[in-house]
Coordinates of C-alpha atoms and ligand atoms in Angstrom, one line a residue:
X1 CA 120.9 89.4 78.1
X2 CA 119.7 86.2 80.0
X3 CA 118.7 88.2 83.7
X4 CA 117.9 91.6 84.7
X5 CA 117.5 93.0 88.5
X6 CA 115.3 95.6 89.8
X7 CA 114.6 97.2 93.3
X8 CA 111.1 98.2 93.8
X9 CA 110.9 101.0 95.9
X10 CA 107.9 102.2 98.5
X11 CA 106.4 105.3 98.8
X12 CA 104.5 107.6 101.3
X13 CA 102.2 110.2 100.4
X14 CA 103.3 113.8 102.2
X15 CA 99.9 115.3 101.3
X16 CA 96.9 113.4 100.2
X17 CA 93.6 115.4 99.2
X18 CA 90.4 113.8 97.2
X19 CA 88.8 115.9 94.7
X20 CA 85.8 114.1 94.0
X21 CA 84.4 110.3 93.2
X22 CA 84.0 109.8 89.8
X23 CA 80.5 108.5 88.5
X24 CA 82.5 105.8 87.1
X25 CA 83.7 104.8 91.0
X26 CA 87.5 106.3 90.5
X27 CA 88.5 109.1 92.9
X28 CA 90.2 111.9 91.9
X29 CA 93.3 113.0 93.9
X30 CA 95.9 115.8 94.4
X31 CA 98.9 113.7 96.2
X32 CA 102.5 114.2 96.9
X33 CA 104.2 111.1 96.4
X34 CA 107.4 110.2 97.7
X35 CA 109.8 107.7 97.5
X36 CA 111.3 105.9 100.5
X37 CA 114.7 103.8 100.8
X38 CA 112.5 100.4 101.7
X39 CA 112.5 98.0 98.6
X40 CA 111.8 95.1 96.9
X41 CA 114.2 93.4 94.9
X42 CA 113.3 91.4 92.1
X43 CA 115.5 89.3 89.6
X44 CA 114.3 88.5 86.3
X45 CA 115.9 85.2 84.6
X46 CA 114.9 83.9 81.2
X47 CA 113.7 80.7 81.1
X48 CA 113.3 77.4 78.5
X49 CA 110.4 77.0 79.9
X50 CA 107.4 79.2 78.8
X51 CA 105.4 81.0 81.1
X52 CA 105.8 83.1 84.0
X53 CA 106.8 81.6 87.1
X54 CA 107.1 83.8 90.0
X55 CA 108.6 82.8 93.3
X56 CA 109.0 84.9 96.9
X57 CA 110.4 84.7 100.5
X58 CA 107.1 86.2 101.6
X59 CA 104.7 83.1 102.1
X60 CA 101.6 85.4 102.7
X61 CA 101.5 86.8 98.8
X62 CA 100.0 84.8 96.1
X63 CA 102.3 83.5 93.3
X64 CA 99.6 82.9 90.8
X65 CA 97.9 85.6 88.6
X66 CA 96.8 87.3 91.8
X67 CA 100.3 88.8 92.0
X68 CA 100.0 92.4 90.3
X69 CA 103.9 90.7 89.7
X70 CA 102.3 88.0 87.2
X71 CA 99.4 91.1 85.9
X72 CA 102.2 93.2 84.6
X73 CA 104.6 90.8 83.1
X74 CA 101.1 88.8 81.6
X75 CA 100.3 92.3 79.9
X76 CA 103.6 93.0 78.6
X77 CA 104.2 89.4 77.1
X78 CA 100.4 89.2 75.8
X79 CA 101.0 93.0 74.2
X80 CA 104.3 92.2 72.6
X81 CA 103.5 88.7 71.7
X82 CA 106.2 87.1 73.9
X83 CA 105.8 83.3 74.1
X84 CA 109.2 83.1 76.2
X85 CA 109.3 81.8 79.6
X86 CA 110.8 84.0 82.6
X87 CA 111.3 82.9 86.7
X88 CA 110.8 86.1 88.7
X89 CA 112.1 85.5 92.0
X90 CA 110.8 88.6 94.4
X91 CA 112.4 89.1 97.6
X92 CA 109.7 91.1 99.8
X93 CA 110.4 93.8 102.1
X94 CA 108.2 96.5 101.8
X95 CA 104.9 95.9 104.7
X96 CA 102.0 94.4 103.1
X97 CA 98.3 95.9 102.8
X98 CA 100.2 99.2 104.4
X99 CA 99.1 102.0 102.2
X100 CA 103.2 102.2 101.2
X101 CA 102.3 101.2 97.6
X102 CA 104.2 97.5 97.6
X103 CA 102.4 95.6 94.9
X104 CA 102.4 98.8 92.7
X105 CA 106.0 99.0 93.4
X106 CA 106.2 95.4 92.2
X107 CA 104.1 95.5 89.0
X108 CA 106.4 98.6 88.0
X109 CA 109.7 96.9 88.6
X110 CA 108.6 94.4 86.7
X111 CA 107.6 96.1 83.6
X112 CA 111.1 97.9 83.7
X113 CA 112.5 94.4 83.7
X114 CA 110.8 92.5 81.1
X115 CA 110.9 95.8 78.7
X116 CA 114.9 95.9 79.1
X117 CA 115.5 91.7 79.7
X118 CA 113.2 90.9 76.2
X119 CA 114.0 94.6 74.4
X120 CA 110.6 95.5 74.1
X121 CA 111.6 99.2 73.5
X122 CA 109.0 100.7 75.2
X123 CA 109.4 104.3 76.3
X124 CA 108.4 105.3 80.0
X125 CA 105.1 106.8 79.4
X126 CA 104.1 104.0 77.0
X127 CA 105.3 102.0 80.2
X128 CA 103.1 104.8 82.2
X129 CA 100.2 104.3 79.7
X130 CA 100.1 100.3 80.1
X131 CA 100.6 100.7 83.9
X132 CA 97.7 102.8 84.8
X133 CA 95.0 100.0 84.0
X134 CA 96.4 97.6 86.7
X135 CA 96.6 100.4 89.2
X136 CA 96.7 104.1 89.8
X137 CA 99.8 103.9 91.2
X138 CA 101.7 102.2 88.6
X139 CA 103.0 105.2 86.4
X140 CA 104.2 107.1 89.3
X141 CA 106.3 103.9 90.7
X142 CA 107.9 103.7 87.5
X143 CA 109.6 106.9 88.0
X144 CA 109.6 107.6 92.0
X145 CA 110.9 110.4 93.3
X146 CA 108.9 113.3 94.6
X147 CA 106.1 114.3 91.9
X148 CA 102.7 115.5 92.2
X149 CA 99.8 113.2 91.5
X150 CA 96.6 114.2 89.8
X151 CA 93.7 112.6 88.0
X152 CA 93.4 109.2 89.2
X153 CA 97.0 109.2 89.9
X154 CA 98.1 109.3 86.0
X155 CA 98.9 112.9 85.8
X156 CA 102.7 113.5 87.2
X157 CA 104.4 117.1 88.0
X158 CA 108.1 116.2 89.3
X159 CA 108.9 118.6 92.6
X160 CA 112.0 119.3 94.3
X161 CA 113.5 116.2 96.3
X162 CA 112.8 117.2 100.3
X163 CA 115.7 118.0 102.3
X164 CA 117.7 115.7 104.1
X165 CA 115.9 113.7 107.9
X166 CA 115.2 111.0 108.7
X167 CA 111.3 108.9 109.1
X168 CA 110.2 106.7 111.2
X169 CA 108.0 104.4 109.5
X170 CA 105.2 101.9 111.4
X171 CA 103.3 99.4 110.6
X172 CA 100.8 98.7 113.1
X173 CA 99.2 95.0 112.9
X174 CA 96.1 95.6 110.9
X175 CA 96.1 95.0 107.1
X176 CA 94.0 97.6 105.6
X177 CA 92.5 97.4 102.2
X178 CA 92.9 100.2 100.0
X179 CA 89.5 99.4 98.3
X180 CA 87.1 99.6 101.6
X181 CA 88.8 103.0 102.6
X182 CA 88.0 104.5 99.4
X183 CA 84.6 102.9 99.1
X184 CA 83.7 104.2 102.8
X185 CA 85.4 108.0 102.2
X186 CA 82.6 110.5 101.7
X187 CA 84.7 112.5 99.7
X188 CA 81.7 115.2 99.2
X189 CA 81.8 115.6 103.0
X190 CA 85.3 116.1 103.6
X191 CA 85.4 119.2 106.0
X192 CA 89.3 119.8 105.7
X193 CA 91.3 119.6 102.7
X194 CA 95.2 119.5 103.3
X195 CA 97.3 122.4 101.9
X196 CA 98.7 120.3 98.8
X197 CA 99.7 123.8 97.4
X198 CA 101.6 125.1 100.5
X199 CA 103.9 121.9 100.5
X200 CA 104.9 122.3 97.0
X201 CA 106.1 125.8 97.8
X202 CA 107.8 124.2 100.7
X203 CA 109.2 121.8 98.9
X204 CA 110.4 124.1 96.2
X205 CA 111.7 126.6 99.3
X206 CA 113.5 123.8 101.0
X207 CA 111.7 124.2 103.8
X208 CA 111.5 121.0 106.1
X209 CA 109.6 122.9 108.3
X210 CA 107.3 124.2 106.2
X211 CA 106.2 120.8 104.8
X212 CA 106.1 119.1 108.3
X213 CA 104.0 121.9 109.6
X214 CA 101.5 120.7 106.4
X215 CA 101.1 117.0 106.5
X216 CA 97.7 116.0 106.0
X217 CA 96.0 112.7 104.6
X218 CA 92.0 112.5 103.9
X219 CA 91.9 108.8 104.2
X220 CA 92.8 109.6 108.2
X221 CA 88.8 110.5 108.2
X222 CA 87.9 106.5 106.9
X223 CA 90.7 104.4 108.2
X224 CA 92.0 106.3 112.0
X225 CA 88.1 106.0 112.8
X226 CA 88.6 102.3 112.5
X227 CA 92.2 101.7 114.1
X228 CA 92.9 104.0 116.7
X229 CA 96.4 102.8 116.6
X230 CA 97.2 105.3 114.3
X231 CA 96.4 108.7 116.3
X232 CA 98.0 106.8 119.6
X233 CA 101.3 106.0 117.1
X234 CA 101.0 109.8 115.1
X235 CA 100.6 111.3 119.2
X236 CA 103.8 109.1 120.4
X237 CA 106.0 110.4 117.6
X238 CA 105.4 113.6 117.8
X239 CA 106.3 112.8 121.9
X240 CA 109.1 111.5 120.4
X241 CA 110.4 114.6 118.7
X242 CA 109.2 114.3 115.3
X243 CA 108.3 117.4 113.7
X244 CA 105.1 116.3 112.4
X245 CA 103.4 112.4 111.8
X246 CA 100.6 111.2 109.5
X247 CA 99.2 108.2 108.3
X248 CA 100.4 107.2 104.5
X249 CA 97.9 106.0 101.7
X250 CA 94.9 104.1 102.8
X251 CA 96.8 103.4 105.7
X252 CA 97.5 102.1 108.3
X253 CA 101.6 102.9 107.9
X254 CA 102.2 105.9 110.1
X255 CA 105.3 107.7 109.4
X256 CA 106.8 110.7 111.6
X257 CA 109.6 113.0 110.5
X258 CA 112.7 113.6 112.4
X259 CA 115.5 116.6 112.2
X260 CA 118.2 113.9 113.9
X261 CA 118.8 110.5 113.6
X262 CA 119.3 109.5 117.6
X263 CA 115.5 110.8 117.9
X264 CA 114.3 108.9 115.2
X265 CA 116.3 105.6 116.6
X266 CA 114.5 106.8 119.8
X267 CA 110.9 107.0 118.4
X268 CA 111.2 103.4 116.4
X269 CA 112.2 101.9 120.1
X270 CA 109.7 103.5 121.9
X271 CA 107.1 102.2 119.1
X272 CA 108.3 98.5 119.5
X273 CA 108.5 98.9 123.1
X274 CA 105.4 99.9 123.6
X275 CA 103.4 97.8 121.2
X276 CA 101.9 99.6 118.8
X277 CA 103.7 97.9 115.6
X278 CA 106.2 95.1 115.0
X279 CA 106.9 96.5 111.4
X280 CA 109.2 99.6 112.4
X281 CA 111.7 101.1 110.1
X282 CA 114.4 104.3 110.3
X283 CA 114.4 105.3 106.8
X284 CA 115.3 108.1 104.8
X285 CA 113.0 110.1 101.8
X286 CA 115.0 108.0 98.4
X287 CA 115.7 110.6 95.3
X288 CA 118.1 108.1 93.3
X289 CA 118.1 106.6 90.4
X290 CA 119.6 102.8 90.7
Ligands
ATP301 P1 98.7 100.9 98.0 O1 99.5 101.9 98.8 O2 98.9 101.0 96.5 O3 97.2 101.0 98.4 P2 99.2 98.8 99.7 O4 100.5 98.9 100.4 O5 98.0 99.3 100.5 O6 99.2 99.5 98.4 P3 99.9 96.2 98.8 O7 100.9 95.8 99.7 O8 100.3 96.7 97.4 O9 98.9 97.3 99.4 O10 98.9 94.9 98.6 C1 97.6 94.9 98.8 C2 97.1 93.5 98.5 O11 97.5 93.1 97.1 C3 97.6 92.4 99.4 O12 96.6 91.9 100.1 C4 98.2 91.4 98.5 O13 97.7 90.1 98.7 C5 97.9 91.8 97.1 N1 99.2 91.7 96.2 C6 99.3 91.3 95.0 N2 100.5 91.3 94.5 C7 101.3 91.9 95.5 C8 102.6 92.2 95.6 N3 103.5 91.9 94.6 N4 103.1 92.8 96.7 C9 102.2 93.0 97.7 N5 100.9 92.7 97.7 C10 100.4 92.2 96.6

């Protein structure tokens, strides 16, 4: 095999609780990840010359070893002993600094690749295992899918795909980094705690309702202090006609769900129209496999 593709998909969080902070700085969280159709797509390419060269549409990334890209496939080749060469050429669509999970995304694409394009015949929790120490988010981007996150985000329950609607997802123009909401939550102050349990039994009923009627984020309490945008953009979906709206992640993505498509198409005007965010997409919840 001389090339290998991946799409890299983002996810939202449905529920986001924090536990506690670690005494070694690590939180630990009860999330319901979920994965969205906006992707990535990266191509993997052998390469006579050694080394990992990484290329990208998106001039605001780096393309050196600050890319989690160039982390993961730098582990992988320095664990297996790989002296190869390999051009990765990422095509970016995912929002950047968004709370939507985009550089995790990346880094698990691309330790999918390399394993199949140089047969490193790792399995998926080996995969999972390598992951976690560039970021929490790793082992569950290497699976997607609805799951339930726990630990620092290494411990993975699969749940029952959502029913079918549709999302408005925003992006207002702030860039929000994941590390100052975390350092600035007080998690030992939290005064709410969203019902994490509730929307697994909604999940597992079906129930759209039920889970819109239980979206809650804890990092709304650090980063919506901050941007105001978000509560203005959660408000004006829920005008809109979405069942409910929250903020994903660390923010500052807002995403609102919808029963019908025409609203949705509806909200994601009124949300350019009026200013709040340029990155706007319709999109669906994403249970496949390619
Ligand atoms: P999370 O939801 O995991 O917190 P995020 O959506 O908030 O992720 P990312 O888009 O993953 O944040 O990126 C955050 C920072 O990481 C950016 O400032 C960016 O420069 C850097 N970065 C490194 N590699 C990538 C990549 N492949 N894609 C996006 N950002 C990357």
């Amino acid at each position: 095999m001389e090339q290998t593709f991946q799409k890299a998909y983002a996810k939202i969080n449905i529920g986001l609780d924090v536990l506690r902070r670690r005494d070694d700085g690590y939180h630990e969280v009860r999330m319901i990840m979920q994965t969205v159709r906006i992707c990535d797509e990266l191509l993997f390419e052998k390469s006579r010359q050694p080394g990992i060269i990484l290329k990208t549409d998106n001039e605001e990334l780096p393309v050196n070893g600050d890319n989690l890209i160039c982390k993961a496939a730098a582990l992988l080749f320095r664990e297996r002993g790989i002296t190869e060469g390999v051009k990765i050429t990422l095509t970016k669509r995912i929002p950047i600094a968004a709370g939507m999970a985009g550089g995790s995304s990346d880094a698990a694409a691309t330790m999918r690749g390399l394993n199949e394009l140089f047969e490193m015949g790792y399995s998926m929790q080996e995969l999972q295992a390598l992951g976690v120490t560039l970021g929490a988010d790793i082992p569950y981007c290497l699976v997607g899918g609805t799951m339930l996150s726990e630990g620092i985000g290494e411990i993975l329950t699969p749940l029952p795909a959502p029913p079918d609607c549709f999302l408005v997802v925003a992006k207002p123009d702030v860039n929000v980094s994941t590390g100052f909401v975390y350092g600035n939550l007080r998690a030992d102050r939290l005064t709410y705690h969203p019902d994490i349990d509730g929307i697994i039994v909604a999940l597992k009923e079906g129930s759209l309702d039920g889970i819109s009627d239980r979206l809650g984020n804890v990092l709304e309490t650090v980063t919506a202090k901050e941007y105001p945008v978000i509560e203005e953009l959660k408000e004006l979906m829920r005008h809109k006609g979405a069942l409910n709206a929250l903020m994903s992640g660390s923010g500052p993505t807002v995403f609102g769900i919808f029963a019908e498509l025409s609203d949705a198409e509806a909200a994601a005007e009124a949300v350019k129209e009026e200013g709040y965010a340029r990155q706007v997409y319709v999109t669906e919840f994403y249970n496949g496999k390619d």
